[in-house]
């Protein structure tokens, strides 16, 4: 009896902590200059699913949030520095660097992250920034493709992303990309693994709630690549997908697989209207 | 020289005489502890930044000894009083004998 009463008290005490979820109302301004849209009305294709799209930044602790607000404190910016060196380094049989074709990232990559993944007419497929970087390397530079889970490619993605910071995500879901987008949507709502969880179960139906100790966000990828404090490194969106699918206790898709490219397109489109944040800081 | 080492410092360009300013420093470095083993079971040799100092016009502001438990990319944030115009000199000492330096001038105004 006594034990039961005690349990009841513990349950009462625990209740406020559980209910303290949801997104906070802070404002994200980077370096005191770049104002970010971190909450906005959902795109029309999310009718019935979400009313408002919210950046994952709102679901993190204050300490983590502050780290992203200053480039000096954001460890992801170290990777941007390294990628800037790589950008200017010639590689492969053609002896070309990124800079030889694209000039400076500031000139050529502004706005790119906002519209990727994107349909590539010549290749006849949807390409993510990662697969596009590797296409450049193999086709134009004569270099080996980078591994999609490598720090190098995440860093290069961060360098490209940082040029578009503050611009609204505007991924095209119609035209030739529509088929891939539909496929991505199907994966988003399909339950995977022994736990039988779909992306939507956590990130659409339960965002703001806790799954054990983890605060569920909407799973937006506008802020990727993200510097994860737990990994002490940059994580790409597909890396994160793989972690999520693994946590449902399923065999995951490979990075760069058609399934993950479709999912990246679909999830990116769910964040249409939010600002590009990458590289962000998350826990 | 260890690869990918790059010091960076954030310091104000000017300060009022006697003002206390905040300095932020970070050096990208692997900080290999010497405790880990590679795939073949061989110990990966220790390679860390073992000392960090900051001086203002030759006067010591901070002098830090670092040990292998310090994580990668060591970050230090500290305060210093600026009595006159001059420059902050930041120095990092690597296990392999390399010394990395950065200098930030501060004016009064």
Coordinates of C-alpha atoms in Angstrom, one line a residue:
Chain A
X1 CA 0.0 0.0 0.0
X2 CA 2.7 2.4 1.0
X3 CA 4.6 1.6 -2.1
X4 CA 1.6 2.3 -4.2
X5 CA 1.2 5.7 -2.6
X6 CA 4.8 6.4 -3.2
X7 CA 4.5 5.5 -6.9
X8 CA 1.5 7.9 -7.2
X9 CA 3.5 10.7 -5.7
X10 CA 6.4 10.1 -8.1
X11 CA 3.9 10.0 -11.0
X12 CA 2.5 13.3 -9.9
X13 CA 5.9 14.9 -9.7
X14 CA 7.0 13.5 -13.0
X15 CA 3.9 14.8 -14.8
X16 CA 4.9 18.5 -15.2
X17 CA 8.3 17.5 -16.7
X18 CA 6.6 15.3 -19.3
X19 CA 4.1 18.0 -20.2
X20 CA 6.9 20.6 -20.6
X21 CA 7.4 19.6 -24.2
X22 CA 6.6 21.4 -27.3
X23 CA 8.4 24.0 -29.3
X24 CA 9.7 27.1 -27.5
X25 CA 9.2 30.7 -28.6
X26 CA 12.8 31.8 -28.9
X27 CA 14.0 33.7 -32.0
X28 CA 17.0 32.5 -34.0
X29 CA 19.3 35.3 -35.2
X30 CA 22.8 34.2 -36.3
X31 CA 25.8 36.5 -35.6
X32 CA 23.2 39.2 -34.7
X33 CA 22.6 39.6 -38.4
X34 CA 20.9 36.7 -40.2
X35 CA 17.3 36.4 -39.1
X36 CA 15.9 32.9 -39.5
X37 CA 12.3 31.8 -40.2
X38 CA 12.0 28.9 -37.8
X39 CA 8.2 28.7 -37.7
X40 CA 5.9 29.3 -40.6
X41 CA 2.7 28.1 -42.2
X42 CA 3.0 24.6 -43.7
X43 CA 3.1 24.3 -47.5
X44 CA -0.1 23.3 -49.2
X45 CA 1.0 19.7 -49.8
X46 CA 1.0 19.2 -46.0
X47 CA -2.7 19.9 -45.8
X48 CA -4.2 17.7 -43.1
X49 CA -0.8 16.7 -41.8
X50 CA 0.7 19.8 -40.3
X51 CA -0.6 23.4 -39.8
X52 CA 2.7 24.9 -38.9
X53 CA 6.3 23.8 -39.7
X54 CA 8.8 24.3 -37.0
X55 CA 12.6 24.0 -37.1
X56 CA 14.2 21.5 -34.9
X57 CA 16.1 24.4 -33.3
X58 CA 13.0 25.1 -31.1
X59 CA 13.1 21.7 -29.6
X60 CA 16.6 21.8 -28.3
X61 CA 18.0 23.1 -25.0
X62 CA 18.9 26.8 -24.6
X63 CA 22.6 25.9 -24.4
X64 CA 22.5 24.1 -27.7
X65 CA 20.4 26.9 -29.3
X66 CA 22.9 29.5 -28.3
X67 CA 25.8 27.6 -29.8
X68 CA 24.2 28.0 -33.2
X69 CA 23.6 31.7 -32.9
X70 CA 27.3 32.6 -33.2
X71 CA 29.6 31.2 -35.9
X72 CA 32.5 31.2 -33.6
X73 CA 30.7 29.0 -31.1
X74 CA 29.2 26.7 -33.8
X75 CA 31.6 23.8 -34.2
X76 CA 30.1 23.1 -37.7
X77 CA 31.9 26.1 -39.0
X78 CA 35.2 24.4 -38.5
X79 CA 34.1 21.9 -41.1
X80 CA 33.2 24.8 -43.4
X81 CA 36.7 26.1 -43.1
X82 CA 38.1 22.7 -44.0
X83 CA 35.7 22.4 -46.9
X84 CA 36.9 25.8 -48.2
X85 CA 40.4 24.5 -48.4
X86 CA 39.1 21.4 -50.2
X87 CA 37.1 23.6 -52.6
X88 CA 40.3 25.2 -53.8
X89 CA 42.3 21.9 -54.0
X90 CA 42.7 20.3 -57.4
X91 CA 42.0 16.5 -57.4
X92 CA 41.6 13.7 -59.9
X93 CA 42.9 13.1 -63.4
X94 CA 41.6 16.4 -64.8
X95 CA 43.6 18.4 -62.3
X96 CA 40.6 20.5 -61.5
X97 CA 39.2 21.9 -58.2
X98 CA 35.7 22.9 -57.4
X99 CA 36.9 26.5 -57.8
X100 CA 38.0 26.0 -61.4
X101 CA 34.4 25.5 -62.6
X102 CA 32.4 27.2 -59.9
X103 CA 34.5 30.2 -58.8
X104 CA 33.9 31.1 -55.2
X105 CA 31.2 29.3 -53.2
X106 CA 29.8 32.8 -52.3
X107 CA 29.2 33.5 -56.0
X108 CA 28.1 30.1 -57.3
X109 CA 26.4 28.3 -54.4
X110 CA 24.1 30.9 -53.0
X111 CA 20.6 29.6 -53.0
X112 CA 21.6 26.1 -54.0
X113 CA 20.8 24.4 -50.6
X114 CA 17.4 25.9 -50.7
X115 CA 16.2 24.0 -53.8
X116 CA 18.0 20.7 -53.3
X117 CA 17.3 17.8 -53.7
X118 CA 16.5 18.7 -57.3
X119 CA 15.6 17.0 -60.6
X120 CA 18.7 16.8 -62.9
X121 CA 17.5 16.8 -66.5
X122 CA 20.7 15.4 -68.0
X123 CA 21.0 12.5 -65.6
X124 CA 17.2 11.9 -65.5
X125 CA 17.1 11.6 -61.7
X126 CA 16.7 13.5 -58.5
X127 CA 20.0 14.5 -57.0
X128 CA 20.9 15.5 -53.5
X129 CA 23.8 17.8 -52.9
X130 CA 25.8 14.8 -51.9
X131 CA 25.2 12.8 -55.1
X132 CA 25.7 16.0 -57.1
X133 CA 29.1 16.6 -55.5
X134 CA 30.1 13.0 -56.3
X135 CA 28.8 13.4 -59.9
X136 CA 31.1 16.5 -60.2
X137 CA 34.0 14.5 -58.8
X138 CA 33.7 11.5 -61.1
X139 CA 32.5 13.2 -64.3
X140 CA 34.3 16.5 -64.3
X141 CA 37.3 16.1 -62.0
X142 CA 38.1 12.4 -62.7
X143 CA 38.4 11.9 -59.0
X144 CA 37.1 9.1 -56.7
X145 CA 33.6 9.7 -55.3
X146 CA 33.5 10.6 -51.6
X147 CA 31.9 8.2 -49.2
X148 CA 28.4 9.6 -48.4
X149 CA 28.9 9.0 -44.7
X150 CA 32.4 10.7 -44.7
X151 CA 33.2 13.9 -42.9
X152 CA 34.5 15.4 -46.1
X153 CA 31.2 15.3 -47.9
X154 CA 29.3 16.5 -44.9
X155 CA 31.8 19.4 -44.7
X156 CA 31.4 20.3 -48.4
X157 CA 27.6 20.2 -47.9
X158 CA 28.0 22.5 -45.0
X159 CA 30.1 24.9 -47.1
X160 CA 27.4 24.9 -49.8
X161 CA 24.6 25.2 -47.2
X162 CA 26.1 28.2 -45.4
X163 CA 25.9 30.3 -48.6
X164 CA 22.1 30.0 -48.4
X165 CA 21.6 30.6 -44.7
X166 CA 18.4 32.5 -44.1
X167 CA 16.9 31.8 -47.5
X168 CA 13.6 29.9 -47.5
X169 CA 13.6 26.2 -48.4
X170 CA 11.8 25.9 -51.7
X171 CA 12.1 22.4 -53.0
X172 CA 10.2 21.6 -56.3
X173 CA 7.9 18.6 -55.9
X174 CA 6.1 18.9 -59.2
X175 CA 7.2 18.1 -62.8
X176 CA 9.7 15.3 -63.2
X177 CA 10.4 15.2 -59.5
X178 CA 6.8 14.3 -58.7
X179 CA 7.3 10.5 -59.0
X180 CA 10.3 10.5 -56.6
X181 CA 8.5 12.7 -54.2
X182 CA 5.5 10.3 -54.1
X183 CA 7.9 7.5 -53.4
X184 CA 9.5 9.5 -50.6
X185 CA 6.0 10.2 -49.2
X186 CA 5.2 6.6 -49.2
X187 CA 8.3 5.7 -47.3
X188 CA 7.6 8.5 -44.8
X189 CA 4.3 6.9 -43.9
X190 CA 5.4 3.3 -44.0
X191 CA 6.1 1.6 -40.7
X192 CA 9.5 0.0 -40.5
X193 CA 11.3 -2.3 -38.1
X194 CA 10.4 -4.5 -35.1
X195 CA 9.0 -1.4 -33.4
X196 CA 6.8 -0.8 -36.5
X197 CA 7.3 3.0 -36.5
X198 CA 7.0 5.3 -39.5
X199 CA 8.6 8.7 -39.7
X200 CA 5.1 10.2 -39.2
X201 CA 4.5 8.3 -35.9
X202 CA 7.1 10.3 -34.2
X203 CA 7.7 13.5 -36.2
X204 CA 4.1 14.3 -37.3
X205 CA 1.9 12.8 -34.6
X206 CA 4.1 13.2 -31.6
X207 CA 6.5 16.1 -32.1
X208 CA 7.0 18.0 -28.9
X209 CA 6.5 14.9 -26.9
X210 CA 9.3 12.8 -25.4
X211 CA 10.3 9.4 -26.6
X212 CA 12.1 8.3 -23.4
X213 CA 14.7 11.0 -22.9
X214 CA 14.5 12.4 -26.4
X215 CA 12.5 15.5 -27.3
X216 CA 10.8 14.8 -30.6
X217 CA 11.0 17.5 -33.3
X218 CA 9.2 17.6 -36.5
X219 CA 12.2 16.0 -38.2
X220 CA 12.8 18.9 -40.5
X221 CA 16.0 18.8 -42.4
X222 CA 16.3 22.6 -43.3
X223 CA 19.1 22.8 -40.7
X224 CA 21.2 19.9 -42.0
X225 CA 24.1 19.2 -42.1
X226 CA 23.9 19.4 -38.3
X227 CA 26.8 19.3 -35.9
X228 CA 25.7 16.8 -33.4
X229 CA 27.2 17.2 -30.0
X230 CA 26.8 13.5 -29.3
X231 CA 28.8 12.6 -32.3
X232 CA 31.2 15.6 -32.2
X233 CA 30.8 15.8 -35.9
X234 CA 28.6 16.9 -38.8
X235 CA 25.7 14.7 -39.7
X236 CA 23.9 14.8 -43.0
X237 CA 20.2 14.3 -43.4
X238 CA 20.6 10.8 -44.8
X239 CA 22.9 9.9 -41.9
X240 CA 20.2 11.0 -39.6
X241 CA 17.6 8.9 -41.6
X242 CA 19.8 5.9 -41.2
X243 CA 20.0 6.5 -37.4
X244 CA 16.2 6.8 -37.2
X245 CA 15.5 3.7 -39.2
X246 CA 18.0 1.7 -37.2
X247 CA 16.3 2.9 -34.0
X248 CA 13.1 1.3 -35.2
X249 CA 15.2 -1.9 -35.3
X250 CA 15.0 -2.3 -39.1
X251 CA 17.6 -3.0 -41.7
X252 CA 18.3 0.5 -43.0
X253 CA 18.6 1.7 -46.6
X254 CA 22.1 2.7 -47.8
X255 CA 23.1 6.3 -47.9
X256 CA 22.6 7.5 -51.5
X257 CA 20.1 4.7 -52.2
X258 CA 17.0 5.6 -54.3
X259 CA 14.9 5.2 -51.2
X260 CA 16.8 7.7 -49.1
X261 CA 17.1 10.2 -52.0
X262 CA 13.3 10.0 -52.4
X263 CA 12.9 10.4 -48.6
X264 CA 15.3 13.3 -48.5
X265 CA 13.3 15.1 -51.3
X266 CA 10.0 14.5 -49.5
X267 CA 11.3 15.5 -46.0
X268 CA 13.0 18.6 -47.5
X269 CA 9.7 19.6 -49.1
X270 CA 8.0 19.4 -45.7
X271 CA 10.2 22.2 -44.6
X272 CA 9.4 24.5 -47.5
X273 CA 9.2 28.0 -46.1
X274 CA 11.7 27.5 -43.3
X275 CA 15.1 29.1 -43.5
X276 CA 18.1 27.1 -44.5
X277 CA 20.1 26.8 -41.3
X278 CA 22.9 24.4 -42.0
X279 CA 25.4 23.9 -40.4
X280 CA 23.3 23.9 -37.3
X281 CA 24.0 22.6 -33.8
X282 CA 21.9 19.8 -32.3
X283 CA 22.4 17.4 -29.5
Chain B
X1 CA 52.8 19.3 -38.3
X2 CA 49.7 17.5 -37.4
X3 CA 47.1 17.9 -40.1
X4 CA 44.1 20.2 -40.0
X5 CA 45.3 22.4 -37.2
X6 CA 44.0 25.9 -37.4
X7 CA 43.9 28.3 -34.5
X8 CA 41.1 30.9 -34.3
X9 CA 40.4 33.7 -31.9
X10 CA 37.5 36.1 -31.4
X11 CA 38.6 39.3 -29.7
X12 CA 37.2 42.8 -29.8
X13 CA 39.1 45.3 -32.0
X14 CA 38.8 48.1 -29.5
X15 CA 38.0 48.5 -25.9
X16 CA 37.8 51.3 -23.3
X17 CA 40.9 51.7 -21.1
X18 CA 40.5 49.3 -18.1
X19 CA 37.6 47.5 -19.7
X20 CA 37.2 43.8 -19.2
X21 CA 36.8 42.0 -22.5
X22 CA 35.8 38.4 -23.3
X23 CA 38.2 36.4 -25.5
X24 CA 37.2 33.2 -27.2
X25 CA 39.7 30.8 -28.7
X26 CA 39.5 27.5 -30.5
X27 CA 42.1 25.4 -32.2
X28 CA 41.0 22.6 -34.4
X29 CA 43.0 19.6 -33.3
X30 CA 42.4 15.9 -33.0
X31 CA 43.7 15.6 -29.5
X32 CA 44.6 12.0 -29.8
X33 CA 44.7 10.7 -26.2
X34 CA 47.3 8.0 -26.6
X35 CA 44.8 5.6 -24.9
X36 CA 43.2 4.3 -28.1
X37 CA 44.2 1.4 -30.2
X38 CA 43.9 1.0 -34.0
X39 CA 42.3 -2.0 -35.8
X40 CA 45.5 -4.1 -35.3
X41 CA 45.7 -3.5 -31.6
X42 CA 48.6 -1.1 -31.8
X43 CA 48.4 2.0 -29.5
X44 CA 47.8 5.2 -31.5
X45 CA 50.4 7.6 -30.2
X46 CA 49.4 10.5 -28.1
X47 CA 49.2 13.8 -30.0
X48 CA 47.6 16.7 -28.2
X49 CA 48.0 20.4 -27.6
X50 CA 49.6 20.3 -24.1
X51 CA 49.8 24.1 -23.3
X52 CA 48.0 27.2 -24.2
X53 CA 49.0 30.7 -23.3
X54 CA 47.7 34.2 -23.8
X55 CA 49.8 37.3 -23.3
X56 CA 48.9 41.0 -23.5
X57 CA 51.9 43.2 -24.4
X58 CA 54.2 40.5 -23.0
X59 CA 52.3 40.1 -19.7
X60 CA 50.7 36.7 -19.0
X61 CA 46.9 36.6 -19.1
X62 CA 46.4 32.9 -18.9
X63 CA 48.6 29.8 -19.0
X64 CA 46.9 26.5 -19.3
X65 CA 48.4 23.0 -19.1
X66 CA 46.3 20.4 -21.0
X67 CA 46.1 16.7 -20.5
X68 CA 44.9 13.8 -22.7
X69 CA 41.3 13.9 -21.4
X70 CA 40.7 17.2 -23.1
X71 CA 38.4 16.7 -26.1
X72 CA 39.0 17.4 -29.7
X73 CA 39.1 21.1 -30.9
X74 CA 39.9 22.6 -27.4
X75 CA 37.9 25.8 -26.8
X76 CA 38.8 28.4 -24.2
X77 CA 36.7 31.4 -23.2
X78 CA 38.1 33.8 -20.7
X79 CA 38.2 37.5 -19.7
X80 CA 41.0 40.0 -19.7
X81 CA 41.4 43.6 -18.6
X82 CA 42.8 45.9 -21.3
X83 CA 44.7 48.7 -19.5
X84 CA 46.2 50.2 -22.7
X85 CA 46.3 49.8 -26.4
X86 CA 48.4 46.7 -27.5
X87 CA 48.0 43.2 -28.7
X88 CA 47.0 39.9 -27.4
X89 CA 49.3 37.0 -28.4
X90 CA 47.9 33.5 -28.3
X91 CA 50.2 30.5 -28.4
X92 CA 49.4 26.8 -28.6
X93 CA 52.1 24.1 -28.0
X94 CA 51.7 20.8 -29.7
X95 CA 53.1 17.5 -28.5
X96 CA 55.1 17.2 -31.7
X97 CA 57.0 20.4 -31.0
X98 CA 54.9 22.7 -33.2
X99 CA 53.9 26.0 -31.9
X100 CA 50.8 27.8 -33.3
X101 CA 50.4 31.5 -32.8
X102 CA 47.8 34.2 -33.4
X103 CA 47.9 37.9 -32.6
X104 CA 45.0 40.3 -32.1
X105 CA 45.6 44.0 -31.8
X106 CA 43.3 46.0 -29.5
X107 CA 43.0 49.8 -29.7
X108 CA 41.6 52.1 -27.1
X109 CA 38.6 54.0 -28.0

